[in-house]
C-alpha positions as a printed NumPy array, in Angstrom:
array([[ 24.195,  11.45 ,  25.199],
       [ 24.525,  11.057,  21.409],
       [ 21.751,  12.517,  19.286],
       [ 20.573,  12.089,  15.673],
       [ 18.274,  14.066,  13.395],
       [ 14.647,  12.872,  12.815],
       [ 11.176,  13.89 ,  11.912],
       [  9.084,  14.299,  15.122],
       [  5.199,  14.476,  15.515],
       [  4.659,  16.844,  18.317],
       [  0.891,  17.474,  17.694],
       [ -1.693,  15.419,  15.849],
       [ -2.919,  17.287,  12.762],
       [  0.427,  19.001,  12.192],
       [  3.384,  18.079,  10.03 ],
       [  6.38 ,  16.62 ,  11.752],
       [  9.19 ,  18.843,  12.612],
       [ 12.929,  18.423,  11.968],
       [ 14.352,  17.661,  15.465],
       [ 17.238,  16.187,  17.349],
       [ 16.404,  12.996,  19.245],
       [ 18.429,  10.522,  21.258],
       [ 20.406,   8.082,  19.186],
       [ 19.156,   4.417,  19.181],
       [ 21.197,   1.955,  21.14 ],
       [ 21.569,  -1.768,  20.224],
       [ 20.4  ,  -4.394,  22.47 ],
       [ 20.563,  -8.294,  22.366],
       [ 17.557,  -8.501,  19.927],
       [ 18.104,  -5.393,  17.82 ],
       [ 20.817,  -3.737,  15.867],
       [ 21.317,  -0.101,  14.738],
       [ 20.942,   0.523,  11.006],
       [ 21.51 ,   3.515,   8.845],
       [ 18.362,   4.77 ,   7.202],
       [ 18.746,   5.34 ,   3.405],
       [ 15.253,   6.182,   2.228],
       [ 11.684,   6.277,   3.69 ],
       [  8.455,   6.663,   1.691],
       [  5.743,   9.012,   2.929],
       [  2.635,   6.787,   2.397],
       [ -1.01 ,   7.684,   3.068],
       [ -0.948,   5.169,   5.864],
       [  2.108,   7.017,   7.336],
       [  0.238,  10.276,   7.363],
       [ -2.906,   8.539,   8.743],
       [ -0.968,   7.026,  11.74 ],
       [  0.699,  10.37 ,  12.297],
       [ -2.591,  12.204,  12.364],
       [ -3.924,   9.924,  15.12 ],
       [ -6.878,   8.875,  12.993],
       [ -5.632,   5.429,  11.827],
       [ -6.43 ,   2.363,  13.846],
       [ -2.677,   1.543,  14.067],
       [ -1.954,   4.845,  15.786],
       [ -0.819,   4.561,  19.402],
       [ -2.131,   7.9  ,  20.318],
       [  1.003,   8.806,  22.153],
       [  3.04 ,  11.976,  21.573],
       [  5.636,  12.828,  20.655],
       [  6.909,  10.213,  18.249],
       [  8.959,   9.654,  15.128],
       [  6.692,   8.694,  12.126],
       [  7.409,   6.262,   9.401],
       [  6.16 ,   2.664,   8.884],
       [  8.992,   1.31 ,   6.68 ],
       [ 12.139,   2.071,   4.845],
       [ 15.419,   0.961,   3.325],
       [ 18.459,   0.647,   5.597],
       [ 22.092,  -0.268,   5.518],
       [ 22.922,  -2.894,   8.111],
       [ 25.904,  -3.212,  10.117],
       [ 27.46 ,  -5.76 ,   7.765],
       [ 26.925,  -3.32 ,   4.871],
       [ 23.981,  -5.079,   3.205],
       [ 20.711,  -3.423,   2.222],
       [ 17.391,  -4.455,   3.711],
       [ 13.674,  -3.261,   3.708],
       [ 12.219,  -3.004,   7.159],
       [  8.809,  -1.823,   8.539],
       [  5.669,  -2.284,  10.456],
       [  3.456,   0.096,  12.562],
       [  5.543,   1.886,  15.189],
       [  8.778,   1.585,  13.249],
       [  9.629,   5.285,  13.474],
       [ 11.845,   5.12 ,  10.357],
       [ 12.052,   8.748,   9.461],
       [ 15.34 ,   9.274,  11.191],
       [ 19.051,   8.962,  10.379],
       [ 19.437,   5.76 ,  12.241],
       [ 16.937,   3.345,  13.792],
       [ 16.762,  -0.025,  15.676],
       [ 15.751,  -3.068,  13.493],
       [ 15.033,  -6.712,  14.195],
       [ 17.464,  -8.641,  12.047],
       [ 15.054, -11.52 ,  11.86 ],
       [ 12.353,  -9.491,  10.207],
       [ 14.62 ,  -7.492,   7.886],
       [ 13.972,  -8.342,   4.132],
       [ 17.273,  -8.558,   2.244],
       [ 17.706,  -6.477,  -0.887],
       [ 20.159,  -6.872,  -3.725],
       [ 23.342,  -4.78 ,  -3.435],
       [ 22.422,  -2.698,  -6.471],
       [ 18.866,  -1.954,  -5.412],
       [ 17.982,   1.777,  -5.55 ],
       [ 16.844,   2.652,  -2.014],
       [ 14.546,   5.468,  -3.037],
       [ 12.733,   3.336,  -5.561],
       [ 12.3  ,   0.447,  -3.105],
       [ 11.112,   2.87 ,  -0.432],
       [  8.611,   4.354,  -2.853],
       [  7.262,   1.067,  -4.08 ],
       [  7.135,  -1.562,  -1.446],
       [  4.328,  -0.374,   0.711],
       [  1.88 ,   0.44 ,  -2.066],
       [  2.773,  -2.973,  -3.762],
       [  2.355,  -4.869,  -0.635],
       [ -1.333,  -4.078,  -0.301],
       [ -2.185,  -6.133,  -3.395],
       [  0.654,  -8.567,  -3.065],
       [ -0.317,  -9.686,   0.489],
       [ -3.999,  -9.816,  -0.477],
       [ -3.286, -12.192,  -3.306],
       [ -0.854, -14.356,  -1.348],
       [ -2.477, -14.42 ,   2.082],
       [ -6.037, -13.187,   2.047],
       [ -7.636, -15.149,  -0.902],
       [ -6.654, -18.367,  -2.555],
       [ -5.599, -16.749,  -5.769],
       [ -4.445, -18.986,  -8.592],
       [ -2.82 , -18.071, -11.924],
       [ -5.397, -17.626, -14.579],
       [ -8.037, -15.996, -12.375],
       [ -9.432, -12.644, -13.188],
       [ -8.978,  -9.591, -11.092],
       [-10.856,  -6.256, -10.873],
       [ -9.034,  -3.44 ,  -9.251],
       [-11.319,  -0.612,  -7.923],
       [ -9.551,   2.677,  -7.318],
       [ -6.826,   1.634,  -9.902],
       [ -5.656,   5.252, -10.642],
       [ -4.212,   5.856,  -7.214],
       [ -0.594,   4.713,  -6.503],
       [ -1.445,   1.454,  -4.696],
       [ -4.253,   0.693,  -7.109],
       [ -2.085,   1.313, -10.144],
       [  0.654,  -0.965,  -8.792],
       [ -2.011,  -3.591,  -7.975],
       [ -2.709,  -3.896, -11.712],
       [  0.993,  -4.716, -12.268],
       [  1.035,  -7.121,  -9.282],
       [ -1.978,  -9.108, -10.552],
       [ -0.399,  -9.43 , -13.947],
       [  3.035, -10.299, -12.472],
       [  1.429, -13.043, -10.427],
       [ -0.326, -14.61 , -13.418],
       [ -3.928, -13.171, -13.577],
       [ -5.667, -14.321, -16.597],
       [ -7.457, -10.995, -16.984],
       [ -6.947,  -7.689, -15.164],
       [ -9.668,  -4.936, -15.137],
       [ -8.84 ,  -1.485, -13.876],
       [-11.511,   0.843, -12.617],
       [-10.892,   4.469, -11.527],
       [-11.803,   8.127, -11.935],
       [ -8.682,   9.431, -13.68 ],
       [ -9.254,   8.68 , -17.348],
       [ -5.8  ,   9.748, -18.474],
       [ -4.29 ,   7.338, -15.898],
       [ -6.769,   4.594, -16.921],
       [ -5.534,   4.83 , -20.436],
       [ -1.967,   4.487, -19.285],
       [ -2.8  ,   1.35 , -17.39 ],
       [ -3.698,  -0.401, -20.619],
       [  0.063,  -0.563, -21.223],
       [  0.945,  -1.495, -17.691],
       [ -1.017,  -4.743, -17.386],
       [ -4.705,  -3.96 , -17.643],
       [ -6.807,  -5.788, -20.31 ],
       [ -9.874,  -3.592, -19.751],
       [-10.499,  -0.227, -18.041],
       [-13.686,   1.184, -16.54 ],
       [-14.205,   4.91 , -15.929],
       [-15.969,   5.536, -12.52 ],
       [-18.012,   8.507, -13.745],
       [-20.454,  10.587, -11.732],
       [-23.323,   9.046, -13.73 ],
       [-24.304,   6.012, -11.812],
       [-26.074,   4.351, -14.83 ],
       [-23.046,   4.637, -17.01 ],
       [-20.695,   3.256, -14.387],
       [-23.13 ,   0.459, -13.598],
       [-23.348,  -0.585, -17.22 ],
       [-19.535,  -0.409, -17.77 ],
       [-18.747,  -2.464, -14.535],
       [-21.412,  -5.021, -15.539],
       [-20.032,  -5.409, -19.033],
       [-16.449,  -5.718, -18.043],
       [-16.399,  -7.519, -14.697],
       [-19.613,  -9.589, -14.495],
       [-17.745, -12.852, -13.865],
       [-14.603, -11.656, -12.236],
       [-13.017, -13.955,  -9.561],
       [-11.435, -11.4  ,  -7.166],
       [-11.95 ,  -7.749,  -6.546],
       [ -9.23 ,  -5.662,  -4.839],
       [-11.08 ,  -2.645,  -3.608],
       [ -9.263,   0.574,  -2.639],
       [-12.381,   2.618,  -2.539],
       [-15.179,   1.315,  -0.255],
       [-18.058,   3.749,   0.59 ],
       [-20.518,   4.686,  -2.06 ],
       [-18.264,   3.529,  -4.978],
       [-18.14 ,   0.046,  -3.606],
       [-21.966,  -0.059,  -3.027],
       [-22.47 ,   0.795,  -6.642],
       [-19.933,  -1.716,  -7.883],
       [-21.461,  -4.413,  -5.8  ],
       [-24.86 ,  -3.849,  -7.247],
       [-23.447,  -3.776, -10.796],
       [-21.195,  -6.894, -10.525],
       [-23.514,  -9.086,  -8.473],
       [-26.5  ,  -8.249, -10.603],
       [-24.675,  -9.183, -13.789],
       [-22.995, -12.453, -12.879],
       [-23.914, -15.277, -15.154],
       [-23.205, -17.933, -12.469],
       [-24.152, -16.607,  -8.989],
       [-22.678, -19.799,  -7.454],
       [-19.177, -18.836,  -8.772],
       [-17.136, -17.632,  -5.8  ],
       [-16.317, -13.811,  -5.791],
       [-13.637, -12.78 ,  -3.309],
       [-14.072,  -9.171,  -2.48 ],
       [-11.071,  -7.738,  -0.604],
       [-11.406,  -4.412,   1.108],
       [ -7.965,  -2.751,   1.247],
       [ -8.44 ,   1.093,   1.119],
       [-11.167,   3.583,   2.02 ],
       [-10.821,   6.571,  -0.329],
       [-14.619,   6.439,  -0.892],
       [-15.551,   6.336,   2.81 ],
       [-15.272,   4.158,   5.885],
       [-18.619,   2.262,   5.647],
       [-20.947,   0.596,   3.259],
       [-24.59 ,  -0.542,   3.421],
       [-24.898,  -4.181,   2.199],
       [-28.278,  -5.793,   1.555],
       [-28.258,  -9.242,   3.083],
       [-29.93 , -10.706,   0.086],
       [-26.742,  -9.973,  -1.871],
       [-24.917, -12.42 ,   0.438],
       [-27.669, -14.979,   0.274],
       [-28.037, -14.961,  -3.486],
       [-24.365, -14.958,  -4.416],
       [-21.226, -16.757,  -3.499],
       [-19.777, -13.514,  -2.198],
       [-16.961, -13.599,   0.332],
       [-15.905, -10.355,   1.919],
       [-12.53 ,  -9.894,   3.653],
       [-10.092,  -7.121,   4.517],
       [ -6.352,  -6.855,   4.187],
       [ -4.31 ,  -4.658,   6.435],
       [ -2.367,  -4.338,   9.619],
       [ -3.518,  -7.194,  11.968],
       [ -5.256,  -9.29 ,   9.316],
       [ -2.279, -11.239,   7.912],
       [  0.431, -13.352,   9.313],
       [  3.395, -11.774,   7.55 ],
       [  5.197, -15.063,   7.414],
       [  2.836, -15.97 ,   4.589],
       [  3.363, -12.661,   2.769],
       [  6.327, -13.729,   0.62 ],
       [  7.972, -10.337,   1.027],
       [ 11.472, -11.382,  -0.048],
       [  9.934, -12.318,  -3.449],
       [  8.219,  -8.973,  -3.672],
       [ 11.45 ,  -7.154,  -2.686],
       [ 13.176,  -8.917,  -5.624],
       [ 10.404,  -7.955,  -8.032],
       [ 10.519,  -4.265,  -6.92 ],
       [ 14.375,  -4.183,  -7.   ],
       [ 14.324,  -5.624, -10.492],
       [ 12.051,  -2.827, -11.768],
       [  9.118,  -4.973, -12.438],
       [  6.845,  -3.46 ,  -9.771],
       [  7.797,   0.161,  -9.073],
       [  6.547,   3.595,  -8.341],
       [  8.621,   6.662,  -9.299],
       [ 10.276,   8.153,  -6.184],
       [ 10.401,  11.906,  -5.451],
       [ 13.525,  12.199,  -3.194],
       [ 13.373,  14.99 ,  -0.564],
       [ 16.018,  15.589,   2.19 ],
       [ 15.015,  15.076,   5.748],
       [ 15.71 ,  18.719,   6.536],
       [ 12.558,  19.525,   4.263],
       [ 10.218,  17.128,   6.104],
       [  7.606,  19.837,   6.835],
       [  7.217,  20.693,   3.19 ],
       [  7.427,  17.161,   1.917],
       [  4.739,  16.048,   4.42 ],
       [  2.061,  18.222,   2.604],
       [  3.25 ,  17.416,  -0.877],
       [  0.644,  16.152,  -3.283],
       [  2.21 ,  13.313,  -5.185],
       [  1.502,  13.126,  -8.99 ],
       [  0.022,   9.87 , -10.435],
       [  2.587,   7.068, -10.276],
       [  4.872,   9.   ,  -7.888],
       [  5.666,   8.831,  -4.141],
       [  7.552,  11.335,  -1.957],
       [ 10.646,   9.685,  -0.311],
       [ 12.608,  11.129,   2.506],
       [ 16.429,  10.812,   2.237],
       [ 17.97 ,  11.312,   5.778]])
């Protein structure tokens, strides 16, 4: 039996190991593709730890939720989804769900950028009725996905983009990457409340990568400052860096046109996600995160690497 090299999760809570696994075999509905680059995203680590809701709970398995591959005909494609098992030299892909890429696309850059860009791209395409000219607040904008969400909102025609986050140096950089205003999420609640109320009182859409206590504070600030409480506010929960739960006073829902939704695996019909359009924007350089290429042989070290702002570790099999 032919074997290939891959990353293998053998125990939850531990990094994957560099192992030899059986080579994939094509079937009537799948073809074998050569893996060129795979990003190690927070959700990838979460699923591999067994703590993410998309985790199967079964061991052992090859981690990886997406990647860039070279198909049998030589073309490049972006592929992915929970359970993809992409951190390997070769994988099985469904040709019907493969997103074509330009021949000159940089695999590492696409692998680093597509997943973090998808979170805001899909939210603005398939979770809320976003229209160009609307204003967007990004909470948690100094993380990788939040930073690119600022670019995505601007790319899709937002009339105003407000970035809120804790890293003040990164916030300043976002002013040159699509943000019109920035809000520092400081430990002082009063200062943060005043800043959010002043900058985002009448925002149309909030892309929330924080949740938890930061979201509770932001809700009180924004809802309390709105000049027209009947103006619809779409609040989209995307990430949970601030915690998994919030306490929401029912009066906030009754006294405001507040619509809460979430965007993640299972909440969106991917046929409406316009991923080919996103892939072209990423490949063109309009929506990118800097890759940190690392060979598959160094998977254990790469797994625990702490990415710098605007950077993502990418495995090159």
